[in-house]
CSV table of C-alpha atoms and ligand atoms in Angstrom, one decimal:
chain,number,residue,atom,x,y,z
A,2,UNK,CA,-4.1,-49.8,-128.3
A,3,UNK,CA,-6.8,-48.3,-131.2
A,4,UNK,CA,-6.3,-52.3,-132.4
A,5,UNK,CA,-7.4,-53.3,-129.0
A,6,UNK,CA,-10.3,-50.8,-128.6
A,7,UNK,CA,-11.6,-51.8,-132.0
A,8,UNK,CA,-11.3,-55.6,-131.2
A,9,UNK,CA,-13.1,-55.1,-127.9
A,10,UNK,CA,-15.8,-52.8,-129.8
A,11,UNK,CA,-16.5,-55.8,-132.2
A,12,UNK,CA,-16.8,-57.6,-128.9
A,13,UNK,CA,-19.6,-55.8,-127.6
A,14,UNK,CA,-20.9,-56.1,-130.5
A,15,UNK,CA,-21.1,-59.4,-130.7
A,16,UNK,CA,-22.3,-59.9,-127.1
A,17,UNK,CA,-25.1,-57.5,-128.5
A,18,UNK,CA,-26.0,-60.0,-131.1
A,19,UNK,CA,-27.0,-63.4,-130.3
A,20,UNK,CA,-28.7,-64.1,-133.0
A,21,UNK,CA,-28.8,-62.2,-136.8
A,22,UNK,CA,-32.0,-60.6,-135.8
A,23,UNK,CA,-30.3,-59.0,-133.0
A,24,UNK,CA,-27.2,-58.5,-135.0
A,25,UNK,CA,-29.5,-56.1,-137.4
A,26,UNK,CA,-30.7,-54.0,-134.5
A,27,UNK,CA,-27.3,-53.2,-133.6
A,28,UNK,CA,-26.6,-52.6,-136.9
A,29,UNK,CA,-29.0,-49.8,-136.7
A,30,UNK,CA,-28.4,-48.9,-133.4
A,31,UNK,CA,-24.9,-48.2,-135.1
A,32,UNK,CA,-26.3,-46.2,-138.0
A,33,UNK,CA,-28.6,-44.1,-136.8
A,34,UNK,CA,-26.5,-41.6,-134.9
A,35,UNK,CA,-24.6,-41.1,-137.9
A,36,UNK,CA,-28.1,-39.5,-139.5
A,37,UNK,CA,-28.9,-43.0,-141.4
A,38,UNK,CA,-32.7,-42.8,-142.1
A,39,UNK,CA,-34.8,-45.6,-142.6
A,40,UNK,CA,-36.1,-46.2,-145.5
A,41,UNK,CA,-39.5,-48.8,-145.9
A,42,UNK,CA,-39.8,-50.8,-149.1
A,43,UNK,CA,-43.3,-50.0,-148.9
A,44,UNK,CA,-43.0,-46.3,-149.4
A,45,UNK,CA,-41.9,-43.8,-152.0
A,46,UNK,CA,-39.1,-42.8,-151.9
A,47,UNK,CA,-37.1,-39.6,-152.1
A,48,UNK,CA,-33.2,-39.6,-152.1
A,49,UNK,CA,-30.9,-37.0,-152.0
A,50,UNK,CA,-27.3,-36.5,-153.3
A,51,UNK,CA,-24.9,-37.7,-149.7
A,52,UNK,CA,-28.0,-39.2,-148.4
A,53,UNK,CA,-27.2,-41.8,-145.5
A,54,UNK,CA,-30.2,-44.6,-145.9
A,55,UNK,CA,-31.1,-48.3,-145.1
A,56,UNK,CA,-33.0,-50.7,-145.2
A,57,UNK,CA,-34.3,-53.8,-143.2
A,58,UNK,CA,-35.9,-56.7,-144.4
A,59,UNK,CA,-37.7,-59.1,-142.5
A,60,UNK,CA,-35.4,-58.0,-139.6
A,61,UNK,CA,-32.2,-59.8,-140.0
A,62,UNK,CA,-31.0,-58.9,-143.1
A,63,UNK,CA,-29.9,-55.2,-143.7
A,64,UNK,CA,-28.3,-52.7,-146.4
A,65,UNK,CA,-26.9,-49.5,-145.4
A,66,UNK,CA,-26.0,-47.2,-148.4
A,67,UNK,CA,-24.8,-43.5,-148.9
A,68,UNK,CA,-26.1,-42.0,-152.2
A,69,UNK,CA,-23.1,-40.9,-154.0
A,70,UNK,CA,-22.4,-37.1,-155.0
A,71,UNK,CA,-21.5,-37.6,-158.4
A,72,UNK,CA,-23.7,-39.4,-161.0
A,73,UNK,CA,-24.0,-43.4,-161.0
A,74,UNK,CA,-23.3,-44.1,-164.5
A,75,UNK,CA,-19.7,-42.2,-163.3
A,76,UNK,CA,-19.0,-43.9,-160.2
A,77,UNK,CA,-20.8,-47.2,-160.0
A,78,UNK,CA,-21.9,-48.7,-156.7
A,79,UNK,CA,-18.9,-49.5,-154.1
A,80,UNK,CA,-20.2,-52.6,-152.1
A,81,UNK,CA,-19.6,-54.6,-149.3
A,82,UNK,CA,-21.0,-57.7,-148.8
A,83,UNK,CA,-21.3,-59.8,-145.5
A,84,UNK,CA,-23.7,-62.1,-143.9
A,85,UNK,CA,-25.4,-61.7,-140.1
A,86,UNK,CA,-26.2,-65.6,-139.9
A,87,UNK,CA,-23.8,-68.5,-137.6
A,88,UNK,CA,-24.4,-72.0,-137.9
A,89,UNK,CA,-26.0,-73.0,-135.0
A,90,UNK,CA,-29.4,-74.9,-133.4
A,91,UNK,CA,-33.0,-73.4,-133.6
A,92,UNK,CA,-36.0,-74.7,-131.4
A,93,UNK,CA,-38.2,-76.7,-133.2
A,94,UNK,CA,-42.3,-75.1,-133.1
A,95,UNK,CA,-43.5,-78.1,-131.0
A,96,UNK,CA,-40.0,-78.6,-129.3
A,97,UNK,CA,-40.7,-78.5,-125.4
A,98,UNK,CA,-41.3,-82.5,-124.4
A,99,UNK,CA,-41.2,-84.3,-122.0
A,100,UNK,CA,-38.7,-87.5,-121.0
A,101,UNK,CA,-37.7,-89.4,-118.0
A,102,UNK,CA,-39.0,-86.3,-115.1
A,103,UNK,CA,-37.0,-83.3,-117.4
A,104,UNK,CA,-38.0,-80.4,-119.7
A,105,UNK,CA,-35.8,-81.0,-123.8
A,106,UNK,CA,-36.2,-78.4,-126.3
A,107,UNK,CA,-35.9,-80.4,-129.4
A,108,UNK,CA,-33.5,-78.4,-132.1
A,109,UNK,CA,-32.8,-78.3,-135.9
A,110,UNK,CA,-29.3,-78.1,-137.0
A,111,UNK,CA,-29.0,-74.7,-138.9
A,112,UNK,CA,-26.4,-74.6,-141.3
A,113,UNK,CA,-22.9,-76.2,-140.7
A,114,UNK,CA,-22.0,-76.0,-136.7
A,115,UNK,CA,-19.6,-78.2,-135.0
A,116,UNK,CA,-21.7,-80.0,-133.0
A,117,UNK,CA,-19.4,-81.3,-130.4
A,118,UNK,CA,-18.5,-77.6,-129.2
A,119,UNK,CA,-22.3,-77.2,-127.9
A,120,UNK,CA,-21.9,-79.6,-125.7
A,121,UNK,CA,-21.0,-78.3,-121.8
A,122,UNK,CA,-21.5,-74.3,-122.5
A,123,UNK,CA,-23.7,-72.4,-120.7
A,124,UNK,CA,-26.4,-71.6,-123.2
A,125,UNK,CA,-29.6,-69.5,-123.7
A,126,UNK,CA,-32.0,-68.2,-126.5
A,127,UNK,CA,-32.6,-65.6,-128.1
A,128,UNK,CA,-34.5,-64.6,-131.5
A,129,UNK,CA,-37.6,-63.1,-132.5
A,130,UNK,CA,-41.7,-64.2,-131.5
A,131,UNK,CA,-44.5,-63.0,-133.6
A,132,UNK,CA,-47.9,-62.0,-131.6
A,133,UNK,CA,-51.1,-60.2,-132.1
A,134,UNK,CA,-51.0,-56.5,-130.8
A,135,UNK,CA,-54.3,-54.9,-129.1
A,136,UNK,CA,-55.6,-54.0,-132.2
A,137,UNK,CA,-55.6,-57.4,-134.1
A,138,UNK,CA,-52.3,-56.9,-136.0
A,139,UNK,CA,-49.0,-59.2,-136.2
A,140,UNK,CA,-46.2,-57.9,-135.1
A,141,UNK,CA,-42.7,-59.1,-134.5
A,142,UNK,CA,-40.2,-58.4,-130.8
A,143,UNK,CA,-37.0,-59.6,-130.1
A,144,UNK,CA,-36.5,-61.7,-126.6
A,145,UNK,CA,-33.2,-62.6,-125.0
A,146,UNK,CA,-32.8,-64.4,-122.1
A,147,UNK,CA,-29.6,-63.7,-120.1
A,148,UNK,CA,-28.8,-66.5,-118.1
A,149,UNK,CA,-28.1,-69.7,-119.2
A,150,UNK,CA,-31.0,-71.3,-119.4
A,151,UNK,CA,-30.0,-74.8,-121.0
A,152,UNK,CA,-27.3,-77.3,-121.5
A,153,UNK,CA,-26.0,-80.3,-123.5
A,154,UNK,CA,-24.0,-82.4,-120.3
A,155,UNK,CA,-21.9,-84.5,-121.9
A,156,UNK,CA,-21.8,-88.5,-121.2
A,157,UNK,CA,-18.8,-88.9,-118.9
A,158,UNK,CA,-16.5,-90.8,-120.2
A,159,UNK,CA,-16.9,-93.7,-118.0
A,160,UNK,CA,-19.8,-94.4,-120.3
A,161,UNK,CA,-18.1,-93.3,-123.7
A,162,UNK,CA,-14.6,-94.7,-123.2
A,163,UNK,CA,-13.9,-94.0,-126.8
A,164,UNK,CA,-14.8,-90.2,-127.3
A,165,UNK,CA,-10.8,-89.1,-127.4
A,166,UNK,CA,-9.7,-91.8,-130.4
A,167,UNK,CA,-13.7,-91.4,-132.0
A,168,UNK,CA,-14.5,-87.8,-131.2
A,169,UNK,CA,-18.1,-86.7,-130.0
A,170,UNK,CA,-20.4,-87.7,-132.0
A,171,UNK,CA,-24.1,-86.6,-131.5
A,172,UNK,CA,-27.3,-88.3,-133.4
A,173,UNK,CA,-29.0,-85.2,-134.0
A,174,UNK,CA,-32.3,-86.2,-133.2
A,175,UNK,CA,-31.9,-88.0,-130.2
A,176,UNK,CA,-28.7,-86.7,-128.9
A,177,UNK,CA,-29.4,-83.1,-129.4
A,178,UNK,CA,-32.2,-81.6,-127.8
A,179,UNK,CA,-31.1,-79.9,-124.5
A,180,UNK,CA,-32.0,-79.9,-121.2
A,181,UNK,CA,-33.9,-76.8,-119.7
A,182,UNK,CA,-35.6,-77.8,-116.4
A,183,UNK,CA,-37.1,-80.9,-114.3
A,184,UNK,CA,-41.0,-81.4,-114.8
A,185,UNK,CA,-43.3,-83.3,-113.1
A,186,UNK,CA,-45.7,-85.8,-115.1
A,187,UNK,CA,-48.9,-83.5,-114.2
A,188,UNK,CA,-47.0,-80.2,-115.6
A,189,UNK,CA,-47.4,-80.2,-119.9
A,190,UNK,CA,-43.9,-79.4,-121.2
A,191,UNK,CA,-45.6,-77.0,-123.8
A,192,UNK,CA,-47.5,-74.4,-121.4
A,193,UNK,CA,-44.4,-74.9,-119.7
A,194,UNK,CA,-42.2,-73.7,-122.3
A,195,UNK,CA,-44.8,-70.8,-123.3
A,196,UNK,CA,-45.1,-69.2,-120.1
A,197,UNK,CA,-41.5,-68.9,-120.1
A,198,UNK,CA,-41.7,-66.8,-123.3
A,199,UNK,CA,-44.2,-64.4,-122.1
A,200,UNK,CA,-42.3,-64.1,-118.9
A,201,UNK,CA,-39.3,-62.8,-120.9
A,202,UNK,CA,-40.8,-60.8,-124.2
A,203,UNK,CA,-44.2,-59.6,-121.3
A,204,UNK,CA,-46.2,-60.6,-123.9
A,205,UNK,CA,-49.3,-63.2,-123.4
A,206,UNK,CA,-48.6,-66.3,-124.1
A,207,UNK,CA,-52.2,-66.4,-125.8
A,208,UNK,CA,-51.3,-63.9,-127.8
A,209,UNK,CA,-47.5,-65.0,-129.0
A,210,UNK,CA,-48.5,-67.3,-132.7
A,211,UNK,CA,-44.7,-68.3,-133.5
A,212,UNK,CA,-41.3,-67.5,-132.8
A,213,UNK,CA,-37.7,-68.0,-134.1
A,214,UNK,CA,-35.3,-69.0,-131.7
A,215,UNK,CA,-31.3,-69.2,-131.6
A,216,UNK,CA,-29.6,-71.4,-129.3
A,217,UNK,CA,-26.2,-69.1,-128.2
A,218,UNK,CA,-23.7,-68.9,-126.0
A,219,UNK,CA,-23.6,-66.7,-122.9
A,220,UNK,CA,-20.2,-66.4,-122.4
A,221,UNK,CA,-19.1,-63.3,-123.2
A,222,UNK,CA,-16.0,-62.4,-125.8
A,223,UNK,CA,-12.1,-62.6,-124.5
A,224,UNK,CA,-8.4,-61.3,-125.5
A,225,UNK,CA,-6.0,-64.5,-124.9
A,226,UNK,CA,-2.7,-65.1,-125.5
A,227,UNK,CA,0.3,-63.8,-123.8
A,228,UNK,CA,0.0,-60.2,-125.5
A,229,UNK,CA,-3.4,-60.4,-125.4
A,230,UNK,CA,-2.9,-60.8,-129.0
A,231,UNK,CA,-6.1,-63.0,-130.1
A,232,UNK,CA,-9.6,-63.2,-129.3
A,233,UNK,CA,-12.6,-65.7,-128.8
A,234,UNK,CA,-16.2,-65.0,-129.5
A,235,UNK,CA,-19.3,-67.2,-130.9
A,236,UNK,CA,-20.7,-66.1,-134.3
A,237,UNK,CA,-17.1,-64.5,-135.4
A,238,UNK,CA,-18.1,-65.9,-138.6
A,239,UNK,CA,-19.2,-64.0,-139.9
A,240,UNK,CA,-20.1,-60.6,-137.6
A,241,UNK,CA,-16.4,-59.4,-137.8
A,242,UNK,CA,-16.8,-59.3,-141.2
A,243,UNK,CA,-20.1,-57.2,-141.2
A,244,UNK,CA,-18.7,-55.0,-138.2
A,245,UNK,CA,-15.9,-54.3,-140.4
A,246,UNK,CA,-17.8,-52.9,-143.5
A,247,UNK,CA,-20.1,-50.9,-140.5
A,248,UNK,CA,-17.1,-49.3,-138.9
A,249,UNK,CA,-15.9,-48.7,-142.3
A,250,UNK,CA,-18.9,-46.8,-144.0
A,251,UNK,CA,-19.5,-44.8,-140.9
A,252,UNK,CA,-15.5,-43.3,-140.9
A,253,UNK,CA,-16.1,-39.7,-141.5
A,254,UNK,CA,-13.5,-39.1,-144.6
A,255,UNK,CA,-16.1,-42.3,-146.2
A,256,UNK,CA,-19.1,-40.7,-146.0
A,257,UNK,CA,-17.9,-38.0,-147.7
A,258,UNK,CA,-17.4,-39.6,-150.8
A,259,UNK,CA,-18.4,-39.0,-154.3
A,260,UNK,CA,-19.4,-42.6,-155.1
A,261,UNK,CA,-22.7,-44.8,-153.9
A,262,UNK,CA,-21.3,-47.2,-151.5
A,263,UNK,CA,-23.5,-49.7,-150.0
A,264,UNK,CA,-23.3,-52.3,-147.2
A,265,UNK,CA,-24.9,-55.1,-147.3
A,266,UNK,CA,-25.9,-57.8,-144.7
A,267,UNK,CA,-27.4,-61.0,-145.2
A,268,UNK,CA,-29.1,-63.6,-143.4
A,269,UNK,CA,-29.5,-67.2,-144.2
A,270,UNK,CA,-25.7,-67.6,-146.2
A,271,UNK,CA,-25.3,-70.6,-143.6
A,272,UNK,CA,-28.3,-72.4,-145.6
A,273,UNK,CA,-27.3,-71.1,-149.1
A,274,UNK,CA,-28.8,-67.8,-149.5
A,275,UNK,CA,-31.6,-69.0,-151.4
A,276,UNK,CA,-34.5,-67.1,-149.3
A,277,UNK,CA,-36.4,-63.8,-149.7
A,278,UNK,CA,-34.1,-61.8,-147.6
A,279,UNK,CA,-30.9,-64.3,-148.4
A,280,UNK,CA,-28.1,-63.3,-150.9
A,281,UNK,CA,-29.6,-65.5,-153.4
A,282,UNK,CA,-32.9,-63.3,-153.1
A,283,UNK,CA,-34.2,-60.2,-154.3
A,284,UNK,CA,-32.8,-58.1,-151.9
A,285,UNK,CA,-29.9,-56.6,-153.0
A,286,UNK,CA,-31.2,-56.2,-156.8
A,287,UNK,CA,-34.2,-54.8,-156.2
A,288,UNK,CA,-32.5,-52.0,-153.5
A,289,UNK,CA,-29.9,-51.1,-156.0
A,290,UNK,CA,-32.3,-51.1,-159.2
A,291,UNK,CA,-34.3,-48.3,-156.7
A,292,UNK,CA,-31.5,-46.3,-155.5
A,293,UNK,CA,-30.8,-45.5,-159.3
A,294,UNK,CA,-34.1,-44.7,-160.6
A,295,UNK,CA,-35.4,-43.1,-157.1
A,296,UNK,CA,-32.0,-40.9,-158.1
A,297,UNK,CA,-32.9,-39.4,-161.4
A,298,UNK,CA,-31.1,-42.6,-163.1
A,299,UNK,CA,-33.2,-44.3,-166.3
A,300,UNK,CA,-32.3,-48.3,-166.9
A,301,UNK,CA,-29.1,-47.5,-169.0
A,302,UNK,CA,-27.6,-45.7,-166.8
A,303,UNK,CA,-28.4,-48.3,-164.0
A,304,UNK,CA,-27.2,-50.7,-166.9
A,305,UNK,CA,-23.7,-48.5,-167.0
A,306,UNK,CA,-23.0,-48.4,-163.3
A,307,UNK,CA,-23.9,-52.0,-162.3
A,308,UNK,CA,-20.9,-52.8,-165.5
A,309,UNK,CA,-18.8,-49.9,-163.3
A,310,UNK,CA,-19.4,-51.7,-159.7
A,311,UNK,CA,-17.6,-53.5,-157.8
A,312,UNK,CA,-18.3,-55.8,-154.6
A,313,UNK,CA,-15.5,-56.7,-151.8
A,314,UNK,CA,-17.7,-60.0,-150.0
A,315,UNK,CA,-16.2,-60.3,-147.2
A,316,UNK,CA,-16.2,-63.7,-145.2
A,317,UNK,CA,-13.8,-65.3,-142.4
A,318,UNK,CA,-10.7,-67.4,-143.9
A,319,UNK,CA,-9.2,-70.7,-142.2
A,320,UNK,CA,-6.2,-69.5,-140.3
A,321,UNK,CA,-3.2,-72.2,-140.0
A,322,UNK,CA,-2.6,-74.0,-136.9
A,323,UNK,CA,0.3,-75.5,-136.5
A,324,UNK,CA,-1.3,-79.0,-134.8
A,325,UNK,CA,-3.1,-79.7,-137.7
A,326,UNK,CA,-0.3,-78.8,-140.4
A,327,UNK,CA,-1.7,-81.4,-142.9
A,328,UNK,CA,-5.0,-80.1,-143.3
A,329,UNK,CA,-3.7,-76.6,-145.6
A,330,UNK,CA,-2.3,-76.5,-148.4
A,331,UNK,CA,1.4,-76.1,-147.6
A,332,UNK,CA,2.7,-73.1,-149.7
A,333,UNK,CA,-1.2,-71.8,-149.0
A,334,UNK,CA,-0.8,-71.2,-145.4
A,335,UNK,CA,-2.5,-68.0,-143.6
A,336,UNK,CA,-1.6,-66.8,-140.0
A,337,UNK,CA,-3.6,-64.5,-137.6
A,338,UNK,CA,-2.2,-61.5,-137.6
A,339,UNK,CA,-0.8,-61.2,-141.2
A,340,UNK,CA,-3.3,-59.3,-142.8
A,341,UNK,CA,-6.6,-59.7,-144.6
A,342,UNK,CA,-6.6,-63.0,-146.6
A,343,UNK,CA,-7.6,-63.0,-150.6
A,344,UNK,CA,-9.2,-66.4,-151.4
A,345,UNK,CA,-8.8,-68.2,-154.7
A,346,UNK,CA,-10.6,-70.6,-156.2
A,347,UNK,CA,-10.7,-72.1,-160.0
A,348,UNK,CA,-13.7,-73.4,-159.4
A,349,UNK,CA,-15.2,-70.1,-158.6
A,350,UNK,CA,-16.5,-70.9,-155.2
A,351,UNK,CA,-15.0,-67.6,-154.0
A,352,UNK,CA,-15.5,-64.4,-156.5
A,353,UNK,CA,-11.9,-63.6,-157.0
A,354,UNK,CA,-10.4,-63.2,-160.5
A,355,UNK,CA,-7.0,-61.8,-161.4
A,356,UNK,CA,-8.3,-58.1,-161.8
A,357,UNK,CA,-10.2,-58.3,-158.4
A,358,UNK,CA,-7.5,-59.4,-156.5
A,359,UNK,CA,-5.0,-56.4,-158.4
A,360,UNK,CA,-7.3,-54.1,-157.4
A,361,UNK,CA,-7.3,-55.5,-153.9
A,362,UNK,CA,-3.8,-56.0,-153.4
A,363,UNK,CA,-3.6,-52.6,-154.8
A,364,UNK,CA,-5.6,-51.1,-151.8
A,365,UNK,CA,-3.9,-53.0,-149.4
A,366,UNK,CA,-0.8,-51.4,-150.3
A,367,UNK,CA,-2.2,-48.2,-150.6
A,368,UNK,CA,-3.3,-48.7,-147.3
A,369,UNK,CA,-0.6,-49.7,-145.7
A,370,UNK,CA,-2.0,-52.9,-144.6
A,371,UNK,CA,-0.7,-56.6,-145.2
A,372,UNK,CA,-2.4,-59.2,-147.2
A,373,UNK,CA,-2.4,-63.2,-147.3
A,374,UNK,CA,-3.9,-65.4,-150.5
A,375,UNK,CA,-5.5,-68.7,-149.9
A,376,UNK,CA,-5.9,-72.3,-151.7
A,377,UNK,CA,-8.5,-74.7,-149.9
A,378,UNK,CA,-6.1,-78.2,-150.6
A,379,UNK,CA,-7.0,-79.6,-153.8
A,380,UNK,CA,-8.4,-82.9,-151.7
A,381,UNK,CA,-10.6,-81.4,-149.6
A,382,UNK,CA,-14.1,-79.8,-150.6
A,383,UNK,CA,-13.9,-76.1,-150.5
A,384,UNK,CA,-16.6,-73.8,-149.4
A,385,UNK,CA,-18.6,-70.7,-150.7
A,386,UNK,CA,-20.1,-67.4,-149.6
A,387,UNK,CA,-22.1,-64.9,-150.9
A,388,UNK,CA,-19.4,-63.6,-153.1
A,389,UNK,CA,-20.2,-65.9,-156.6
A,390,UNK,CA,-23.9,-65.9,-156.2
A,391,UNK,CA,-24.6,-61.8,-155.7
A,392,UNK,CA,-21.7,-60.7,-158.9
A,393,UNK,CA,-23.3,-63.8,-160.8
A,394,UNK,CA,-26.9,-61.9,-160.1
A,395,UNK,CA,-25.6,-58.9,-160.8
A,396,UNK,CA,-23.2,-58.7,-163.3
A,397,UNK,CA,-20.6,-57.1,-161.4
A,398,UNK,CA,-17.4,-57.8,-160.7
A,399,UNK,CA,-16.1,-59.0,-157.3
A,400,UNK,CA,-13.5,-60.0,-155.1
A,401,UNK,CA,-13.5,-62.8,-151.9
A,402,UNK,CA,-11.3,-61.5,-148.6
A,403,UNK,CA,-12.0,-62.7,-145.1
A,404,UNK,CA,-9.7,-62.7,-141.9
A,405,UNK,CA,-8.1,-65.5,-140.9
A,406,UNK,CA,-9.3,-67.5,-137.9
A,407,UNK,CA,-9.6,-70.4,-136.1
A,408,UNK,CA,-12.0,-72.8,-135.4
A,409,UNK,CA,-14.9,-71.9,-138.1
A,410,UNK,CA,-18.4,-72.5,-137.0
A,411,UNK,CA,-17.4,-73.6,-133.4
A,412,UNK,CA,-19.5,-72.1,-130.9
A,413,UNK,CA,-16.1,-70.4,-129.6
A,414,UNK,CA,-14.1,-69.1,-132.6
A,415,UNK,CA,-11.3,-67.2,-132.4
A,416,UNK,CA,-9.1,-64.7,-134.7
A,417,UNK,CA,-6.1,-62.2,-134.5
A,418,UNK,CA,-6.6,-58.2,-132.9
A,419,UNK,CA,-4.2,-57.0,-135.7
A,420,UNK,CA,-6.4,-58.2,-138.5
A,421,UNK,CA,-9.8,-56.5,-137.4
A,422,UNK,CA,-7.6,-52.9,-137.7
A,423,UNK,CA,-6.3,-53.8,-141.5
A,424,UNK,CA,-9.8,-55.0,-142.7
A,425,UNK,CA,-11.2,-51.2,-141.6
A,426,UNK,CA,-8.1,-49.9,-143.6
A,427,UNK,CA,-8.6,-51.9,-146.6
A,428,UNK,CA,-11.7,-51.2,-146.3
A,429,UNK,CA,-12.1,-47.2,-146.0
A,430,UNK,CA,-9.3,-47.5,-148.6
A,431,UNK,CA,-12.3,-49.3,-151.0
A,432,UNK,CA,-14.8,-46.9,-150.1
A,433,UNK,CA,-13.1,-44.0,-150.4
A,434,UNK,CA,-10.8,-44.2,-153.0
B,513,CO,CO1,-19.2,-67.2,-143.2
């Protein structure tokens, strides 16, 4: 049942979040009643010893931290590492045009969706615009729209007789943009499309100088199965992960540890990282340099607990399924509901070492909770998250875990309810221990 609730919290969550700019203000909305206070990179700043922080920057990208009781150069920084980003589609700036008497919204292909799954769903936008206040200033809002407001119809397969031996295939400039309305020739697809924005954010269209925009899916998260055993969401890739490391900073027996533990959030790990707020960035560095000499810390003893840290990233893993038995690596297969998975890689696409993956299995164990280790088949390409890139950056060590789950970077992914549970466990177990 508390595997169930949890599961159906992350839902919410996630329903909350259509895009990772709306994934950081539930983040806060998370931390704040736990006495979190926001800090501004602009400002000086003062911490004190059990201090519950964070920081946002450039709205979709966030690290939480709790400054640790005992000194740095003693403890290290505990940290968890996630990112708020999904592959998806984004409206392009001039992307409202007109064809053949209806509205398209050109898009871009962020990151590495499966195309074919955005075809037929009910989708809508959400995402950030950037206007000029009253007084002359930029300033940035979030806008939603509820309903669905476009689609991708598929051709009927009286005109693509060969979709179920070919698959879908869509040219992803031509194929792609989606259709939001009818339009007749006198109406300009542009003012069209802007008046729409200031209808939803009530800001004036004059006034609104750029936006970002995510193409999601309305339909909210479900339990399936005949125990109501899984569950489907978009974006599960990777915002179970990050609501994992939330849920398991703010447990109340974690925030009353000794050590500086630290959650951070990234955007942009669908596109590589490589980006000011990205895991490739400054971000994390430049908080963690701060937190030590804000703290009464000089450089060496920064030096001494970055060599003491350690980082759990945290990313989804490919669950088997048992249709497709050819694509894992047969003595490397990972089930939903089993347990966190520990990925491996010689080629150092995931963090993991030997002594990373001790100390993991170790807390697993100590937690009661079961674990899985993963191989990518040696024939297929693997991939990478933020894992490599932030202990290379840093110099600390690091370990790769996800859940398993299905489908990665569909529109509709899907996972195990027992697995969400052990990640928290593991995790507390990390944080606390
Ligand atoms: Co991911």
């Amino acid at each position: 049942m508390k595997n169930r609730l949890q599961v159906q919290h992350l839902l919410d969550f996630i329903d909350a979040s259509p895009s990772p700019w709306h994934a950081v203000h539930s983040i806060e909305a998370q931390l704040v009643p736990f006495a979190f206070i926001r800090l501004h990179e602009t400002d000086q700043w003062t911490l004190q010893a059990g201090g519950r922080y964070y920081v946002i920057r450039d709205d979709s990208s966030i690290i939480a931290f709790v400054v640790g009781q005992k000194p740095l150069a003693d403890t290290g920084f505990k940290i968890i590492g996630a990112h708020t980003d999904s592959p998806g589609l984004r409206v392009k700036p001039n992307g409202a045009s007109y064809l053949d008497g209806f509205l398209r919204l050109g898009v871009e292909v962020y990151g590495g969706p499966i195309l074919a799954t955005f075809s037929d769903r009910d989708l809508s936008l959400a995402g950030r615009v950037s206007y000029k206040n009253n007084q002359g200033a930029i300033e940035s809002r979030l806008i939603r729209f509820d309903q669905p407001l476009l689609r991708l119809p598929n051709l009927a397969i009286h005109m693509n007789r060969a979709v179920n031996d070919d698959g879908l295939k869509l040219h992803k400039q031509n194929e792609l943009p989606l259709i939001l309305t009818r339009l007749s020739e006198e109406q300009l697809p542009q003012p069209y499309f802007a008046a729409l924005l200031q209808a939803q954010s009530s800001i004036e269209a004059a006034r609104i100088l750029s936006w970002e925009l995510n193409v999601y899916d309305t339909q909210k998260g479900a339990f399936w199965g005949a125990e109501n055993e899984f569950y489907a969401n978009s974006q599960l890739d990777n915002l179970a992960s990050c609501h994992a490391a939330i849920t398991a900073l703010l447990d109340n027996s974690v925030l009353a540890a000794d050590g500086t533990l630290v959650c951070a959030l990234f955007d942009h790990e669908e596109i590589g990282s490589t980006s000011t707020k990205g895991a490739d960035g400054s971000f994390l560095p430049d908080i963690l340099q701060r937190i030590a000499l804000t703290h009464a810390t000089d450089r060496q003893d920064y030096a001494r607990g970055l060599a003491k840290s350690i980082q759990i990233s945290a990313d989804m893993a490919h669950a088997y399924q048992p249709n497709f038995p050819l694509a894992y690596d047969p003595d490397h297969k990972v089930l939903v509901n089993q347990g966190p998975v520990i990925k491996v890689n010689a080629g150092q696409r995931y963090s993991t070492e030997s002594h990373s993956e001790a100390l993991f299995v170790n807390w697993c164990e100590e937690a009661g909770v079961p674990y899985q280790k993963y191989s990518h088949r040696c024939d297929l390409p693997c991939g990478s998250t933020i894992g490599p890139i932030t202990s290379a950056k840093l110099g600390i060590r690091s370990i790769d875990v996800g859940n398993p789950m299905w489908a990665m970077h569909s529109i509709r992914e899907s996972a195990g309810v027992l697995d969400h549970d052990y990640m928290i466990r593991v995790m507390k177990r990390f944080f606390s221990g």
